[in-house]
Amino acid sequence: MRAGATRPTARGWAFCVVGLLALVGAPALGQRDILRIGVLLLVLVLVAAWSTHRAVRTLELVSRSKDELVEAGVTSTVRLEVLGRAGAGVRLVLEDAVPLALGGTARLPVPRLREGETLDLEYRVRSEVRGSYPLGPASVVAGDLFGLVRARRVLGTPVVLDVLPRVHPLTELSLGELGGTRGSSGGASAAAAPDDASIREYRVGDDLRRVHWRSTARRGTVMVRLDEHPGRPDVVVLLDTREGAHRGRGAGSSLEWAVSAAASATAHLQRRRHRVRLLHDGAYDPPSELDETSAARGIMRSLARLGTGARDGLARSVTELGRTEATLLVAVLGDVDEDDVAPLLAARPLGVPALAVLLRTGDWASAPAARARGERDDRTGPDRLDRARLVLSRAGWRTAVAGPEDTVPQVWARLTRLDARSDHPSSPPPAREVPS
């Protein structure tokens, strides 16, 4: 039904047709009783149309609220507050347009309300897949007791609900244990004064708030601090989102696993007061000028809305990484070979510990659901993945390989344990952890 329309139902149209036939045929047949029945049927439809059209004008949507951050697989509540009057003789239902991924349109019956009374209504939504979903607009639908006419009126405007990727609890991580030369946030809490901070020459794109004016005046060229907040290291999470670098579909795809891993690492490090920036498709997200709280939410919202990127997205991200100062680098990579990861070696800041998760994307294409769809992928294999891992490991990176049967916490634990550096790329993966 068109928004704001008042229309007869199938039963109402039947009443109209029978009533018109009675009006036309009764005089010819000389049947006054049939004429009266025809008039009665048409009057019933007209009264129903008047009452329903009037009823939908009596309600207004006062407010709509939803959870600020919703994680995939978690049930969330949407609340609607309406104001107005709902009398007897008409059934009122508040409908809120909801995508099928969240459960489909919500229909909330409105009980009788006195003039000026408010009513709180709520319903629950849940999505197994991250994404950005529209909610609304809400509509009030009125129907008469005989089911002859329905009237609809739109209330309010749509809003967007961001369903964040799944965030898993991860094991503790200390930068000192990774062999970095810049220490962890805990160990650097008693940092030097700003004048003692490491500095370098200004580069195009640097935040002007990081200019070190004393050194600039002394050297005659613009100098900037490497770390704006000593003891609060910058962490770069590089996410490979290239089109063609991932396999599978929906919640069971390698891209969703990678996004969940990036979200888990980001949340884990942010809770330990690291400043985290997300690098994907050649750009950082969010911008560096945001405060820490806004930056944390911005990264999660970006991950919720993130799709596949350009085919050269990884190369552009590596180029951008080469211009960045960081204290820790975490890379989640899709389908790569030694040529793809070789530029990472030069882009990695000197002395910075680096972690890399390499996905066996071919296994996602060989998963049962993919096999049922007849999908095959012969482009990825263990040999090229092992060569890529070997290149990174020989350069001092800690690496771990993940498949669809692995969970994010298990891979993170393998990646950050103290003897991870000694794992050989071609050796079989460690045994899965069994909960005690």
Coordinates of C-alpha atoms in Angstrom, one line a residue, residues 122-432:
E122 CA 9.8 -2.0 21.5
Y123 CA 11.0 -4.9 19.4
R124 CA 14.2 -6.9 19.0
V125 CA 16.6 -7.2 16.0
R126 CA 19.5 -9.6 15.4
S127 CA 21.9 -10.1 12.6
E128 CA 24.5 -12.8 12.1
V129 CA 26.3 -10.6 9.5
R130 CA 27.9 -7.3 10.1
G131 CA 26.7 -4.4 7.9
S132 CA 24.9 -1.1 7.8
Y133 CA 21.1 -1.6 7.8
P134 CA 18.3 1.0 7.5
L135 CA 15.5 1.0 10.1
G136 CA 12.2 2.6 9.2
P137 CA 10.4 4.7 8.3
A138 CA 7.7 3.7 10.8
S139 CA 4.1 3.7 9.6
V140 CA 0.8 3.6 11.5
V141 CA -1.7 1.3 9.8
A142 CA -5.4 1.5 10.7
G143 CA -8.1 -1.1 9.9
D144 CA -11.8 -1.2 10.7
L145 CA -13.4 -4.0 12.7
F146 CA -14.9 -5.5 9.6
G147 CA -11.7 -5.5 7.6
L148 CA -13.1 -3.4 4.8
V149 CA -10.5 -0.6 4.6
R150 CA -6.9 0.0 5.5
A151 CA -5.2 3.4 5.9
R152 CA -1.5 4.0 6.3
R153 CA 0.5 7.0 7.3
V154 CA 4.3 7.4 7.5
L155 CA 5.8 8.6 10.7
G156 CA 9.4 9.8 11.0
T157 CA 12.3 9.1 8.8
P158 CA 14.7 6.1 8.5
V159 CA 17.8 5.7 10.6
V160 CA 20.8 3.5 10.2
L161 CA 21.8 0.6 12.4
D162 CA 25.5 -0.4 12.2
V163 CA 26.0 -4.1 13.1
L164 CA 29.6 -4.4 14.1
P165 CA 31.8 -7.4 13.4
R166 CA 32.2 -10.1 16.1
V167 CA 34.8 -9.1 18.6
H168 CA 36.6 -12.0 20.4
P169 CA 38.6 -11.8 23.7
L170 CA 42.3 -12.2 23.0
T171 CA 45.3 -13.2 25.1
E172 CA 47.4 -10.5 26.7
L173 CA 50.1 -8.9 24.5
S174 CA 53.2 -7.0 25.6
L175 CA 55.2 -5.2 23.0
G176 CA 58.4 -5.9 25.0
E177 CA 57.9 -9.6 24.5
L178 CA 57.7 -9.2 20.8
G179 CA 61.2 -7.8 20.7
G180 CA 60.3 -4.2 19.7
T181 CA 62.7 -1.4 20.5
R182 CA 60.1 1.0 21.5
G183 CA 58.5 -0.8 24.4
S184 CA 54.9 -1.3 25.5
S185 CA 52.4 1.3 26.7
G186 CA 52.8 0.1 30.2
G187 CA 56.6 0.3 30.2
A188 CA 56.6 3.7 28.7
S189 CA 54.1 5.3 31.0
A190 CA 56.8 7.3 32.7
A191 CA 57.7 9.0 29.4
A192 CA 60.0 11.9 28.8
A193 CA 58.8 15.4 28.5
P194 CA 57.6 16.6 25.0
D195 CA 60.9 18.3 24.4
D196 CA 62.7 14.9 24.7
A197 CA 60.3 13.2 22.2
S198 CA 61.8 11.8 19.0
I199 CA 61.4 14.1 16.1
R200 CA 61.8 14.1 12.3
E201 CA 61.3 16.5 9.4
Y202 CA 57.8 17.4 8.4
R203 CA 56.2 15.4 5.6
V204 CA 53.1 16.3 3.6
G205 CA 50.0 15.1 5.4
D206 CA 51.5 15.2 8.9
D207 CA 49.2 16.6 11.6
L208 CA 50.3 20.3 12.2
R209 CA 49.5 19.8 15.9
R210 CA 52.6 17.6 16.2
V211 CA 55.0 20.3 15.1
H212 CA 57.9 20.6 17.6
W213 CA 58.4 24.4 17.5
R214 CA 61.6 24.5 19.6
S215 CA 63.4 22.1 17.2
T216 CA 61.8 23.9 14.2
A217 CA 63.3 27.2 15.4
R218 CA 66.7 25.7 16.1
R219 CA 67.1 23.8 12.8
G220 CA 65.3 26.2 10.5
T221 CA 63.0 23.5 9.1
V222 CA 59.7 22.2 10.3
M223 CA 60.1 19.3 12.6
V224 CA 57.3 17.0 14.0
R225 CA 57.1 14.6 17.0
L226 CA 57.1 10.9 16.1
D227 CA 54.7 10.2 19.0
E228 CA 52.3 12.9 20.0
H229 CA 51.5 11.3 23.3
P230 CA 54.7 9.6 24.8
G231 CA 53.8 6.2 26.3
R232 CA 50.7 5.9 24.1
P233 CA 52.1 4.1 21.0
D234 CA 50.5 4.1 17.6
V235 CA 49.4 0.7 16.4
V236 CA 48.6 0.2 12.7
V237 CA 46.2 -2.6 11.8
L238 CA 46.5 -3.3 8.1
L239 CA 43.5 -5.2 6.6
D240 CA 43.6 -6.7 3.1
T241 CA 40.2 -6.2 1.5
R242 CA 41.2 -6.6 -2.1
E243 CA 38.6 -7.8 -4.6
G244 CA 39.6 -11.4 -5.4
A245 CA 41.8 -11.8 -2.3
H246 CA 39.0 -13.5 -0.4
R247 CA 36.7 -16.5 -0.9
G248 CA 33.3 -17.7 0.4
R249 CA 30.1 -15.8 1.0
G250 CA 28.2 -14.2 3.8
A251 CA 29.2 -14.8 7.4
G252 CA 31.3 -17.8 6.4
S253 CA 33.6 -16.0 4.1
S254 CA 37.3 -15.3 4.6
L255 CA 36.6 -11.5 4.4
E256 CA 34.3 -11.8 7.4
W257 CA 36.9 -13.8 9.3
A258 CA 39.5 -11.1 8.5
V259 CA 37.3 -8.3 9.5
S260 CA 36.5 -10.0 12.8
A261 CA 40.2 -10.6 13.4
A262 CA 41.0 -6.9 12.7
A263 CA 38.1 -5.8 15.0
S264 CA 39.2 -8.1 17.8
A265 CA 42.8 -6.9 17.6
T266 CA 41.7 -3.3 17.5
A267 CA 39.4 -3.6 20.5
H268 CA 42.0 -5.6 22.4
L269 CA 44.7 -3.0 21.9
Q270 CA 42.5 0.0 22.5
R271 CA 41.4 -1.4 25.8
R272 CA 45.1 -1.4 26.7
R273 CA 45.3 2.3 25.9
H274 CA 47.0 2.0 22.6
R275 CA 46.1 4.4 19.8
V276 CA 45.1 2.2 16.9
R277 CA 44.6 3.2 13.3
L278 CA 43.0 1.0 10.7
L279 CA 44.7 0.9 7.2
H280 CA 42.8 -0.6 4.3
D281 CA 42.5 0.1 0.6
G282 CA 45.3 2.7 0.7
A283 CA 43.8 5.0 3.4
Y284 CA 43.7 5.3 7.2
D285 CA 40.4 5.1 9.0
P286 CA 39.5 7.1 11.0
P287 CA 41.3 10.4 10.5
S288 CA 44.1 11.2 13.0
E289 CA 42.4 14.4 14.2
L290 CA 39.6 12.5 16.0
D291 CA 39.8 12.0 19.8
E292 CA 40.4 8.5 21.1
T293 CA 36.7 7.7 21.9
S294 CA 35.5 8.9 18.5
A295 CA 38.4 7.1 16.8
A296 CA 37.5 3.8 18.5
R297 CA 33.9 4.0 17.5
G298 CA 34.9 5.2 14.0
I299 CA 37.1 2.1 13.4
M300 CA 34.3 -0.2 14.4
R301 CA 31.7 1.6 12.3
S302 CA 34.1 1.5 9.3
L303 CA 34.6 -2.2 9.8
A304 CA 30.8 -2.7 10.0
R305 CA 30.3 -0.9 6.6
L306 CA 33.5 -2.2 4.9
G307 CA 33.2 -4.1 1.6
T308 CA 35.7 -5.4 -0.9
G309 CA 38.3 -2.9 -2.1
A310 CA 40.2 -2.3 -5.3
R311 CA 42.6 -4.9 -6.6
D312 CA 45.5 -2.6 -5.9
G313 CA 44.3 -1.8 -2.4
L314 CA 47.1 -3.8 -0.7
A315 CA 49.8 -2.1 -2.7
R316 CA 48.4 1.3 -2.0
S317 CA 48.2 0.5 1.7
V318 CA 51.8 -0.7 1.8
T319 CA 52.8 2.6 0.2
E320 CA 50.9 4.6 2.8
L321 CA 52.4 2.4 5.6
G322 CA 55.9 3.5 4.4
R323 CA 55.0 7.0 5.4
T324 CA 53.9 6.1 8.9
E325 CA 55.5 6.0 12.3
A326 CA 54.2 3.1 14.4
T327 CA 55.1 1.1 17.5
L328 CA 53.3 -2.1 16.4
L329 CA 52.1 -3.4 13.1
V330 CA 49.3 -6.0 12.7
A331 CA 48.5 -7.3 9.2
V332 CA 45.6 -9.5 8.3
L333 CA 46.2 -10.7 4.7
G334 CA 44.0 -12.5 2.3
D335 CA 45.3 -14.4 -0.8
V336 CA 49.0 -13.4 -1.0
D337 CA 52.2 -14.7 -2.4
E338 CA 55.8 -13.7 -1.9
D339 CA 55.5 -10.8 -4.5
D340 CA 52.6 -9.4 -2.5
V341 CA 54.3 -9.4 0.8
A342 CA 57.8 -8.4 -0.3
P343 CA 57.0 -4.6 -0.2
L344 CA 55.9 -5.0 3.4
L345 CA 59.4 -5.6 4.4
A346 CA 60.6 -2.2 3.3
A347 CA 57.4 -0.4 4.5
R348 CA 57.7 -1.7 8.0
P349 CA 59.1 1.0 10.3
L350 CA 62.6 0.2 11.6
G351 CA 62.7 -1.8 14.9
V352 CA 58.9 -2.1 15.0
P353 CA 57.5 -5.5 15.9
A354 CA 55.1 -6.9 13.3
L355 CA 52.5 -9.6 13.3
A356 CA 50.8 -11.1 10.2
V357 CA 47.9 -13.4 9.9
L358 CA 47.8 -15.1 6.5
L359 CA 44.5 -16.7 5.4
R360 CA 44.3 -20.0 3.5
T361 CA 41.6 -18.5 1.4
G362 CA 41.4 -21.6 -0.8
D363 CA 40.0 -23.5 2.2
W364 CA 37.0 -21.1 2.3
A365 CA 36.3 -21.9 -1.3
S366 CA 36.5 -25.6 -0.4
A367 CA 34.2 -25.3 2.6
P368 CA 31.1 -27.6 2.6
A369 CA 28.8 -24.6 1.7
A370 CA 31.0 -23.6 -1.2
R371 CA 31.2 -27.2 -2.5
A372 CA 27.5 -27.4 -2.4
R373 CA 27.3 -24.4 -4.7
G374 CA 29.9 -26.0 -7.0
E375 CA 32.6 -23.4 -6.3
R376 CA 36.2 -24.3 -6.8
D377 CA 39.4 -22.3 -6.4
D378 CA 42.6 -23.6 -7.9
R379 CA 44.4 -20.2 -7.7
T380 CA 45.4 -20.5 -4.0
G381 CA 47.5 -23.3 -2.5
P382 CA 49.8 -24.1 0.4
D383 CA 53.0 -23.6 -1.6
R384 CA 52.5 -19.9 -2.5
L385 CA 51.2 -19.2 1.0
D386 CA 54.2 -20.9 2.6
R387 CA 56.6 -18.9 0.4
A388 CA 54.9 -15.7 1.5
R389 CA 55.1 -16.7 5.1
L390 CA 58.7 -17.6 4.7
V391 CA 59.5 -14.2 3.3
L392 CA 57.9 -12.5 6.3
S393 CA 59.3 -14.8 8.9
R394 CA 62.9 -14.4 7.6
A395 CA 62.4 -10.6 7.9
G396 CA 61.5 -10.9 11.6
W397 CA 57.7 -11.0 11.4
R398 CA 55.6 -13.2 13.6
T399 CA 53.3 -15.1 11.4
A400 CA 50.3 -17.5 11.7
V401 CA 48.1 -19.2 9.1
A402 CA 44.4 -19.3 9.6
G403 CA 41.7 -21.4 7.9
P404 CA 37.9 -21.6 8.3
E405 CA 38.2 -24.1 11.1
D406 CA 40.3 -21.8 13.2
T407 CA 39.0 -19.2 15.6
V408 CA 40.4 -15.7 16.0
P409 CA 41.5 -16.3 19.6
Q410 CA 43.3 -19.5 18.7
V411 CA 45.2 -17.8 15.8
W412 CA 46.1 -14.8 18.0
A413 CA 47.4 -17.1 20.7
R414 CA 49.7 -18.9 18.2
L415 CA 50.8 -15.5 16.8
T416 CA 51.8 -13.9 20.1
R417 CA 53.3 -16.8 22.1
L418 CA 56.9 -16.4 22.9
D419 CA 58.2 -19.2 20.7
A420 CA 56.2 -18.1 17.7
R421 CA 59.3 -16.8 15.9
S422 CA 60.7 -20.3 15.7
D423 CA 57.7 -21.8 13.9
H424 CA 58.7 -22.9 10.4
P425 CA 56.3 -21.9 7.6
S426 CA 56.2 -25.4 6.2
S427 CA 55.7 -27.2 9.6
P428 CA 52.3 -28.5 10.4
P429 CA 50.1 -26.1 12.4
P430 CA 50.1 -26.6 16.2
A431 CA 47.4 -28.8 17.8
R432 CA 44.1 -27.1 18.4

